[in-house]
XYZ file of C-alpha atoms in Angstrom:
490
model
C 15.154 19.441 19.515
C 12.174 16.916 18.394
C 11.172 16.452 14.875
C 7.813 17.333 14.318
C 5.624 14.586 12.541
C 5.690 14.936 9.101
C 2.010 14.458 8.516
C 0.017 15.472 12.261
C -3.918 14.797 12.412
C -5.979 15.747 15.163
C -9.805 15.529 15.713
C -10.269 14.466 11.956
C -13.909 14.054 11.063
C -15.385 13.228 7.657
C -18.942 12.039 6.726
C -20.231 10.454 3.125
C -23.763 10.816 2.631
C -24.536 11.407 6.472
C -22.454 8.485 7.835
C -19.676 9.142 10.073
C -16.634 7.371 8.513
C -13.742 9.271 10.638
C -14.718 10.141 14.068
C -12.111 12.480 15.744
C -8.728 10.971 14.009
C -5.308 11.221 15.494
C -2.788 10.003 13.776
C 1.225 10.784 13.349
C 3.713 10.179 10.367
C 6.865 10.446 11.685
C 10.030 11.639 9.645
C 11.027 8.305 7.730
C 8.173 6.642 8.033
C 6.465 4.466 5.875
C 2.507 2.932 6.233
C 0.183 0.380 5.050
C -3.062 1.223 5.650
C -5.165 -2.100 5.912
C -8.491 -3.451 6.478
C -12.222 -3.777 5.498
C -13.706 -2.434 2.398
C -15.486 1.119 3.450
C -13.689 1.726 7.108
C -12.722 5.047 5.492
C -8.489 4.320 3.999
C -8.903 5.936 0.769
C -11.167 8.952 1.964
C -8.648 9.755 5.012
C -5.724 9.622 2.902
C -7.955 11.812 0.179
C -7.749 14.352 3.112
C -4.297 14.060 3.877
C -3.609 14.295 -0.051
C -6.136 17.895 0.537
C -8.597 15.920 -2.356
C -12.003 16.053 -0.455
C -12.979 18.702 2.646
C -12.661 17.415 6.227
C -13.053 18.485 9.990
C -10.167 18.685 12.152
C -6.950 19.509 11.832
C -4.021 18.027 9.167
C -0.817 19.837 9.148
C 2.365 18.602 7.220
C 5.414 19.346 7.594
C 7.649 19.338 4.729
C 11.339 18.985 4.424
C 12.406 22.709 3.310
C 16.754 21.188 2.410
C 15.129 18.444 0.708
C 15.161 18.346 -3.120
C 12.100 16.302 -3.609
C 8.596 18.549 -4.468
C 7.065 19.508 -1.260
C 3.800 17.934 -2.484
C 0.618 15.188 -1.543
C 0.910 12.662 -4.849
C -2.313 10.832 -4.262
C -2.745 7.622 -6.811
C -6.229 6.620 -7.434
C -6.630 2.849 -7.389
C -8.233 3.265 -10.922
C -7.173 5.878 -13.571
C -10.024 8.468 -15.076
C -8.842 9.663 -18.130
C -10.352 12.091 -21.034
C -10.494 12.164 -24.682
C -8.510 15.204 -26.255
C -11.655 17.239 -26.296
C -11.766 16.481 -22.470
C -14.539 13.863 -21.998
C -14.272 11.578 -19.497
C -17.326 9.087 -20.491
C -16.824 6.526 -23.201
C -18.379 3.355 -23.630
C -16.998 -0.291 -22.616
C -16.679 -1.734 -26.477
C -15.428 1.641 -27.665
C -11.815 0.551 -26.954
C -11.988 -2.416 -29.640
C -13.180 -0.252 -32.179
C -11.742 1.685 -34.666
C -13.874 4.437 -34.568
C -12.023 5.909 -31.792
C -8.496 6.774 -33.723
C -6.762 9.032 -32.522
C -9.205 10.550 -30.200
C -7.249 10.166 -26.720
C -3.758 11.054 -26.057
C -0.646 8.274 -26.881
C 1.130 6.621 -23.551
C 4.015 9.056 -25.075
C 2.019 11.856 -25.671
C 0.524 11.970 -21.784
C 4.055 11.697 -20.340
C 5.597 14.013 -22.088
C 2.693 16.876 -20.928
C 3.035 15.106 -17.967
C 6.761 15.917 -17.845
C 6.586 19.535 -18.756
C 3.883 19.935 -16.229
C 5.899 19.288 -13.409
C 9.864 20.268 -14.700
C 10.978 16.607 -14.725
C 13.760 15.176 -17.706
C 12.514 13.000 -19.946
C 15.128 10.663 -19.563
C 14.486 9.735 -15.878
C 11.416 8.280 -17.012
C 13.320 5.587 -19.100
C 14.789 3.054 -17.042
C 10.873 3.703 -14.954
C 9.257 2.280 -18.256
C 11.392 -0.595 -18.489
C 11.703 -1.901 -15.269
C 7.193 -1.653 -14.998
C 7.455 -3.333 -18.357
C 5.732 -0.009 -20.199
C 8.358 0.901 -22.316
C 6.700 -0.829 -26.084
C 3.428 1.134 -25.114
C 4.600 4.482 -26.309
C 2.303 4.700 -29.007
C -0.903 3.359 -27.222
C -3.343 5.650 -26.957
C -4.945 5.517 -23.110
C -8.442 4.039 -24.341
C -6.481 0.983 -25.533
C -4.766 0.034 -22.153
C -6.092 -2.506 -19.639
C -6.614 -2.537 -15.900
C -2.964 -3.209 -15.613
C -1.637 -0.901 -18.007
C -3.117 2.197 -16.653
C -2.268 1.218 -13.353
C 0.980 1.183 -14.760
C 0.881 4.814 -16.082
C -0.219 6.393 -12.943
C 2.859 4.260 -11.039
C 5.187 5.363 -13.912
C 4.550 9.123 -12.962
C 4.525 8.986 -9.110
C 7.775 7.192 -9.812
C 9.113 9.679 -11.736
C 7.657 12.554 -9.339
C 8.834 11.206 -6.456
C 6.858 13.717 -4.181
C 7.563 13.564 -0.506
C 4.793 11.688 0.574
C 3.379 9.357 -2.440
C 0.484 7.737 -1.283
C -1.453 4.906 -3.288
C -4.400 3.278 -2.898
C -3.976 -0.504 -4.034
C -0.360 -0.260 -5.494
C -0.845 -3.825 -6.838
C -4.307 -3.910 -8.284
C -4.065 -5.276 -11.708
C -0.565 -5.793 -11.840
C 1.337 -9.255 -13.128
C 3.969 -11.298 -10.325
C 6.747 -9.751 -12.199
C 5.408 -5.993 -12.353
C 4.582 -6.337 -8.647
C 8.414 -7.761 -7.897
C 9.814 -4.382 -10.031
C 7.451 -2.370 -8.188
C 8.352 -3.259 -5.112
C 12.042 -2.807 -6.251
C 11.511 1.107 -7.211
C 9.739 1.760 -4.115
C 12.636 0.914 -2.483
C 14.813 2.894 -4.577
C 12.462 6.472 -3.871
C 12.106 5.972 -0.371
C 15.954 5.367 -0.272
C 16.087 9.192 -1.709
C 13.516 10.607 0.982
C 10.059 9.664 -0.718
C 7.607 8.537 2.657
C 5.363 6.136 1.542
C 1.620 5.595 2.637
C 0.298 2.118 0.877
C -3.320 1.552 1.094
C -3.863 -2.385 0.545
C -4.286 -5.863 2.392
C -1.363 -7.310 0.309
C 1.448 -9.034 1.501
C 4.355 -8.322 -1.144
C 4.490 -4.789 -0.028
C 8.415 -2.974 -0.062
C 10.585 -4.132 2.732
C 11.132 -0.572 3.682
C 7.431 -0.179 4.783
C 7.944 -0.346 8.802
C 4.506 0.513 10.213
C 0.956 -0.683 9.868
C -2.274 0.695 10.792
C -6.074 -0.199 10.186
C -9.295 1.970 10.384
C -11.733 0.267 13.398
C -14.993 2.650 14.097
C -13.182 5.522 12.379
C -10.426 5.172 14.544
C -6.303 4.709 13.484
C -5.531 1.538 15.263
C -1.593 1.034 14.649
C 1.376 -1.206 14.467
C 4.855 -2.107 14.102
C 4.649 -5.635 13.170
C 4.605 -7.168 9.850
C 2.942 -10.755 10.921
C -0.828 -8.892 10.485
C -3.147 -11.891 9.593
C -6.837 -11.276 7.867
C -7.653 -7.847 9.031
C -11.599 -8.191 7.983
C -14.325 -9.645 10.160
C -15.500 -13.016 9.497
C -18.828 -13.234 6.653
C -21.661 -15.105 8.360
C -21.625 -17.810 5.122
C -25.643 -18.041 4.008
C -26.771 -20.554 1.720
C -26.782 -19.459 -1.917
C -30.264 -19.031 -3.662
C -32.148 -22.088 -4.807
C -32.577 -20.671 -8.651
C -28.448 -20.614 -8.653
C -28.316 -24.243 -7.369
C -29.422 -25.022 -10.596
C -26.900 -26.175 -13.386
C -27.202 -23.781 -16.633
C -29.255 -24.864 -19.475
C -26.380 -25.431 -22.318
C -27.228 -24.520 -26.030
C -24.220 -26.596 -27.162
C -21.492 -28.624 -25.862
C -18.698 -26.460 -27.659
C -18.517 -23.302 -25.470
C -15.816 -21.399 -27.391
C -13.587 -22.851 -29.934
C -10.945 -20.737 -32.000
C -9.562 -21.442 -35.023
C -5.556 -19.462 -35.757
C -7.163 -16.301 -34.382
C -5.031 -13.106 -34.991
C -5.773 -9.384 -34.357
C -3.930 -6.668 -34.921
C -4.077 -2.993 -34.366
C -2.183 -1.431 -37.811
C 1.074 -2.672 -37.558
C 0.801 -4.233 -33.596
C -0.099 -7.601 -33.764
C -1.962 -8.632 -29.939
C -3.348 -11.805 -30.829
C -1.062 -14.388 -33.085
C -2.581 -17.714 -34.424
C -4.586 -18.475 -30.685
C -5.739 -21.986 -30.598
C -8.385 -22.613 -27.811
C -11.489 -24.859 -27.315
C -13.609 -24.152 -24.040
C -16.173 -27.007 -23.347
C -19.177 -26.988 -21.637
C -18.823 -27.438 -18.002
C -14.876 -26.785 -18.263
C -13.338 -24.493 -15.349
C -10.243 -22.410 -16.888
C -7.549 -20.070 -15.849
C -6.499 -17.376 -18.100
C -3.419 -16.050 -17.203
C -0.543 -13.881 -18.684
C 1.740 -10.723 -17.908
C 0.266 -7.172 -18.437
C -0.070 -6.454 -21.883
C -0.122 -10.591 -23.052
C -3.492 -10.103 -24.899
C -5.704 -11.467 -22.257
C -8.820 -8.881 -22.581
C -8.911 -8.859 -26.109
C -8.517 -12.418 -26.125
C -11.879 -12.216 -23.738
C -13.443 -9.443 -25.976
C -13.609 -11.687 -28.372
C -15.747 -14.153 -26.486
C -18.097 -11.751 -25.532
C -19.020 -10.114 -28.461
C -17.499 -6.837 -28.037
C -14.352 -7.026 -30.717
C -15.111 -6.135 -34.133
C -12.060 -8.288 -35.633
C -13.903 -11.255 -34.480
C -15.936 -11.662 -37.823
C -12.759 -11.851 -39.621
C -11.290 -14.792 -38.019
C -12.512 -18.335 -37.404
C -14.510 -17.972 -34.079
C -17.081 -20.390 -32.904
C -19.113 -19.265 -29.570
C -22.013 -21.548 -28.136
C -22.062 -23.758 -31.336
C -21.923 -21.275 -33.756
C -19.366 -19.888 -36.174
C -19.428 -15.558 -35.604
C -20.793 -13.982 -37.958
C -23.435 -16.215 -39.046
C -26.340 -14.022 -38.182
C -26.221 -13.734 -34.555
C -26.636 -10.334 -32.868
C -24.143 -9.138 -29.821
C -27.221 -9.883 -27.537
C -27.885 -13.542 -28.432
C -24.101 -13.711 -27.779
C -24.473 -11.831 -24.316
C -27.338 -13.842 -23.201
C -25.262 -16.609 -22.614
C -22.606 -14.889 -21.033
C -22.125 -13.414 -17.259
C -19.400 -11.014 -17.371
C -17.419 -9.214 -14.809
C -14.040 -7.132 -15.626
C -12.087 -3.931 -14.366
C -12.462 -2.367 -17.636
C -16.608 -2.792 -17.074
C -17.056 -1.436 -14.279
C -15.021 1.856 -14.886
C -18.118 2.165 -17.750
C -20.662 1.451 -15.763
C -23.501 3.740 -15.577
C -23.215 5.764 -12.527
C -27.219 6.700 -12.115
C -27.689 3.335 -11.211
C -28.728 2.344 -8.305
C -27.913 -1.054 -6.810
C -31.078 -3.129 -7.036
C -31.128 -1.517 -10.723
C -27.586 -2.702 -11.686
C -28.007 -6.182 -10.512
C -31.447 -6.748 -12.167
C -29.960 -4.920 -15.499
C -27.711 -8.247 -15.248
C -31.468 -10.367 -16.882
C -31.035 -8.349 -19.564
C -27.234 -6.804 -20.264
C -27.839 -3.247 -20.039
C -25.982 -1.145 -18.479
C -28.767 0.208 -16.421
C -32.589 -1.232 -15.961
C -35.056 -0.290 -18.953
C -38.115 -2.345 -18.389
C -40.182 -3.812 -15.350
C -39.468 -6.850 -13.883
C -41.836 -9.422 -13.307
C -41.992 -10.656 -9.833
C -40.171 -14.009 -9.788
C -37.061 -12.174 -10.968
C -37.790 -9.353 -8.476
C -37.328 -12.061 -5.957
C -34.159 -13.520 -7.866
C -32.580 -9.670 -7.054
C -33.900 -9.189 -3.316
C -32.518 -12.986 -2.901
C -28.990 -12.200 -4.063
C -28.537 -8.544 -2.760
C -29.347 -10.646 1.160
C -26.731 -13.249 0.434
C -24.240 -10.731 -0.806
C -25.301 -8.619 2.222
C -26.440 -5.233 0.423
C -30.080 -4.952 1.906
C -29.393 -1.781 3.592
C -27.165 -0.227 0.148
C -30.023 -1.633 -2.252
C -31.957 1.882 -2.961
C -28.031 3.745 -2.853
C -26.401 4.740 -6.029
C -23.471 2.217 -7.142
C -21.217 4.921 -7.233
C -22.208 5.835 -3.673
C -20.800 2.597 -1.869
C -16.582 1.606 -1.303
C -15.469 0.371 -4.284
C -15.441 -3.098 -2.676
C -19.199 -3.031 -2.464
C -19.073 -1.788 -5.857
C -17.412 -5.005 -7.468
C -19.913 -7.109 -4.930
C -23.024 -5.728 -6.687
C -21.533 -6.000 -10.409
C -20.547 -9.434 -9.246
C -24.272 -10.026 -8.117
C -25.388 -8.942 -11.508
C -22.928 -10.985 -13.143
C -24.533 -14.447 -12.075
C -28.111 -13.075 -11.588
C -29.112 -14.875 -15.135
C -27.088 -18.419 -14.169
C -25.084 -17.895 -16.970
C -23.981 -20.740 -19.079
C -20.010 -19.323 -19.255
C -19.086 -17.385 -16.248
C -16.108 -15.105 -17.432
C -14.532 -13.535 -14.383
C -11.760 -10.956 -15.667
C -9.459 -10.302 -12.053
C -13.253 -10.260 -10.407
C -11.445 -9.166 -6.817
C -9.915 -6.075 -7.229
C -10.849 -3.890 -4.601
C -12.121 -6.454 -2.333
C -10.594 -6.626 0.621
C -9.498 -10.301 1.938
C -12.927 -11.770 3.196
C -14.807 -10.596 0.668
C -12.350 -12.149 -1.886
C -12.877 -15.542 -0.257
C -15.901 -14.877 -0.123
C -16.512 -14.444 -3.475
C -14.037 -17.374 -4.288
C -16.142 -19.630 -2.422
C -19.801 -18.666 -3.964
C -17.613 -19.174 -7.542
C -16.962 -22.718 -6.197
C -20.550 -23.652 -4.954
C -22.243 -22.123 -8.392
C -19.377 -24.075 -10.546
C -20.200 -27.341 -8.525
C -22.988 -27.197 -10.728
C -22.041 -27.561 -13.969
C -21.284 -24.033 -14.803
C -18.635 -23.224 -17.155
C -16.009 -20.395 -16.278
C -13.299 -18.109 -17.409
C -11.301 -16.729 -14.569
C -8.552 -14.158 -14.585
C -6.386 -13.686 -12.012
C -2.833 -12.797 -11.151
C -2.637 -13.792 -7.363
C -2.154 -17.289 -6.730
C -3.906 -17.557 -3.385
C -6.747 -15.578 -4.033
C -8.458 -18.073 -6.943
C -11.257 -20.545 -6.548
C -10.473 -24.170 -5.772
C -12.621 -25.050 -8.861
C -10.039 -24.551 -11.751
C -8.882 -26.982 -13.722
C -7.232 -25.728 -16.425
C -4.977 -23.146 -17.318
C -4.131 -21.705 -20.485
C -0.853 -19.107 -20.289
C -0.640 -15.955 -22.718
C 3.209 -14.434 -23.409
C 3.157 -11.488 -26.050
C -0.437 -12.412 -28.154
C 1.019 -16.310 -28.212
C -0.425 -19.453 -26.147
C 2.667 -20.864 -24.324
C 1.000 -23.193 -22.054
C -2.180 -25.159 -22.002
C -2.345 -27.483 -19.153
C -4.300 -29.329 -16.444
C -3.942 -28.473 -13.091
C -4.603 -29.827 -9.799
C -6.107 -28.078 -6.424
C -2.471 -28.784 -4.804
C -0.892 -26.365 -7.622
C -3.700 -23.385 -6.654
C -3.937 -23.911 -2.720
């Protein structure tokens, strides 16, 4: 007798906003399986798995067929490429600086706390989630509360829980986003360990480093599954016809001082944690640096810092465009220097916005578009939304697009100014292969001018051929400030 497929679609169709994205689907998980789902930004992975996972409505059929004799849940465990989560009075919306402050004590649930309601939600022993923590590095962050954690971390604490699940199909969309070398290497390791116990797996990502137990590959084309068996899958995404970049970018930034960032034995502490100890770092004008470290090094509030958002930086000896902090300047005269793009933003960005709003908000850093233009920036916005391609998204809501488009318009609005320091905090998540060189390459071309830039990034191959520096974060401490050369990055 033949196994039925453990996951059968037939005829699946699904729109967004009127536009076909799945056009009569077939597709079949076989008992034992396990996918990658690859490809371009938008071709539909995340909302067909969505339907598989029973998250949004679709046409068609989807039928799957669980294993009654096995021990795992019978359950869909679908994990979002970005965790939403809520304060304990259940709000989901705070704002971006609100994690540096001290205002918000207390008012979101502890790493601990979350796991443990977690735990009793679904039945599971405590003590299973142990050696989970370890291994993902997550163990010390107990007693974080959720609206401290990076990127990283909170990709972290959705991985700890499927983990810990272990449903019999886990699906997650961009497994790796955010996460170190090392995380990514454990990661890989436990995914091997659940699917050895009867967990199917369904990755959505264009990533290499995926679990050797992943067997069978398959990419969205005109809402269509177009499968295979092999692992040697090259660049899935279609060429981008490369357009020259806008004159008014061409241009090298107009520096207010040669001393771009300079600190001085800066330390910050939360109570007793200590995230930053004694940094020593001088950024000139013009310089092109890599900031790098594992999750959980200090690496965004070493960057919130820079841009004005931390409120410890008055108390230590910070220096940012030629002037010490906390000599009179206002967040905004520290902004206007500053083009800024991080994971951490973007989950706070305002999602009325429209696209032409959000990149023009960029002149001004709002979060959202208060005044009129005049016309010459006008143009500046219609110039960059053609070269980024986003002429027929500009009058769309941002939250309306793939979250690749997404990060393309906040990176649109994050040069729109030709910022003086360009501070680029893991600027590709979500972007699918072309779009991150792409994006690498327009980061070259606006650097050839002078421009001075920040760049985070944990991939080795996806970083512009521009750096050249790196300084190396380990537990709040500098360990390595070095040169490099293109040979070390290509």
């Amino acid at each position: 007798m033949m196994l039925k497929p453990f996951v059968y679609i037939q005829n699946l169709n699904l729109s967004y906003r009127n536009k076909a994205v799945l056009k009569d689907l077939y597709w079949e998980v076989n008992v034992c399986q396990n996918w990658v789902l690859w490809g371009e930004s938008g071709s539909g992975k995340t909302s067909l798995t969505k339907a598989i996972a029973g998250l949004i409505p679709s046409q068609g059929s989807i039928e799957i067929n669980y294993n009654a004799q096995s021990k795992l849940p019978a359950e869909v465990l679908f994990v979002e490429s970005w965790y939403q989560f809520k304060n304990l009075e259940g709000v989901a919306n705070f704002y971006y600086q609100q994690r540096y402050t001290s205002l918000q004590a207390n008012d979101t649930l502890t790493v601990h706390a979350e796991l443990v309601a977690y735990g009793k939600e679904k039945g599971l022993h405590f003590d299973l989630v142990e050696p989970i923590l370890e291994a993902l590095g997550f163990a010390t962050f107990a007693s974080s509360q959720l609206i401290e954690l990076s990127s990283g971390e909170h990709k972290k604490l959705q991985l700890v829980k499927a983990l810990w699940l272990k449903p019999q199909l886990l699906i997650i969309d961009q497994p790796y986003t955010g996460l170190d070398a090392a995380s990514r290497k454990n990661l890989n390791t436990l995914l091997e360990q659940i699917t050895a116990e009867g967990v199917q797996l369904i990755l959505i990502c264009n990533d290499l480093e995926f679990p050797e137990s992943i067997d069978s590959f398959a990419e969205i084309i005109d809402g269509q599954i177009v499968s295979s068996f092999s692992r040697e899958i090259g660049d899935l995404s279609p060429e981008i016809h490369k357009k020259k970049i806008p004159a008014f970018l061409k241009e090298s930034p107009i520096y207010s001082s040669n001393d771009m960032v300079k600190m001085v034995d800066v330390n910050i502490s939360y109570g007793e944690k200590q995230v930053l100890k004694n940094i020593n770092w001088e950024v000139k004008a013009g310089e092109k640096w890599l900031l790098q470290g594992p999750n959980g090094s200090g690496k965004s509030t070493l960057l919130s810092l820079i841009n004005g958002d931390h409120p410890q930086s008055y108390a230590n000896e910070l220096y940012l465009f030629g002037n010490r902090r906390g000599s009179g300047e206002s967040i905004w005269d520290i902004k206007q220097h500053i083009g800024l793009i991080s994971p951490e933003f973007h989950w706070y960005f305002d999602a009325t916005s429209t696209v032409w709003k959000c990149i023009a908000s960029g002149f001004y850093d709002t979060v959202g578009l208060f005044q009129q233009l005049p016309y010459s920036k006008r143009a500046q916005v219609d110039e960059l939304i053609e070269y980024f391609g986003l002429t027929e998204n500009k009058n769309e809501l941002l939250t309306a697009l793939p979250l690749g488009k997404q990060r393309l318009v906040l990176l649109a609005r994050t040069i729109i100014k030709n910022p003086e320091l360009l501070i680029l905090d893991e600027p590709c998540q979500g972007l699918d292969q072309q779009q991150t060189k792409h994006f690498n390459q327009l980061v070259d071309e606006l650097c050839s001018n002078g421009m001075t830039l920040i760049y985070v990034g944990h991939f080795e191959s996806q970083l512009p051929t521009c750096i050249e520096k790196r300084i190396l974060l380990e537990k709040g401490e500098v360990k390595v400030v070095e040169s490099l050369n293109t040979e070390i990055l290509s």
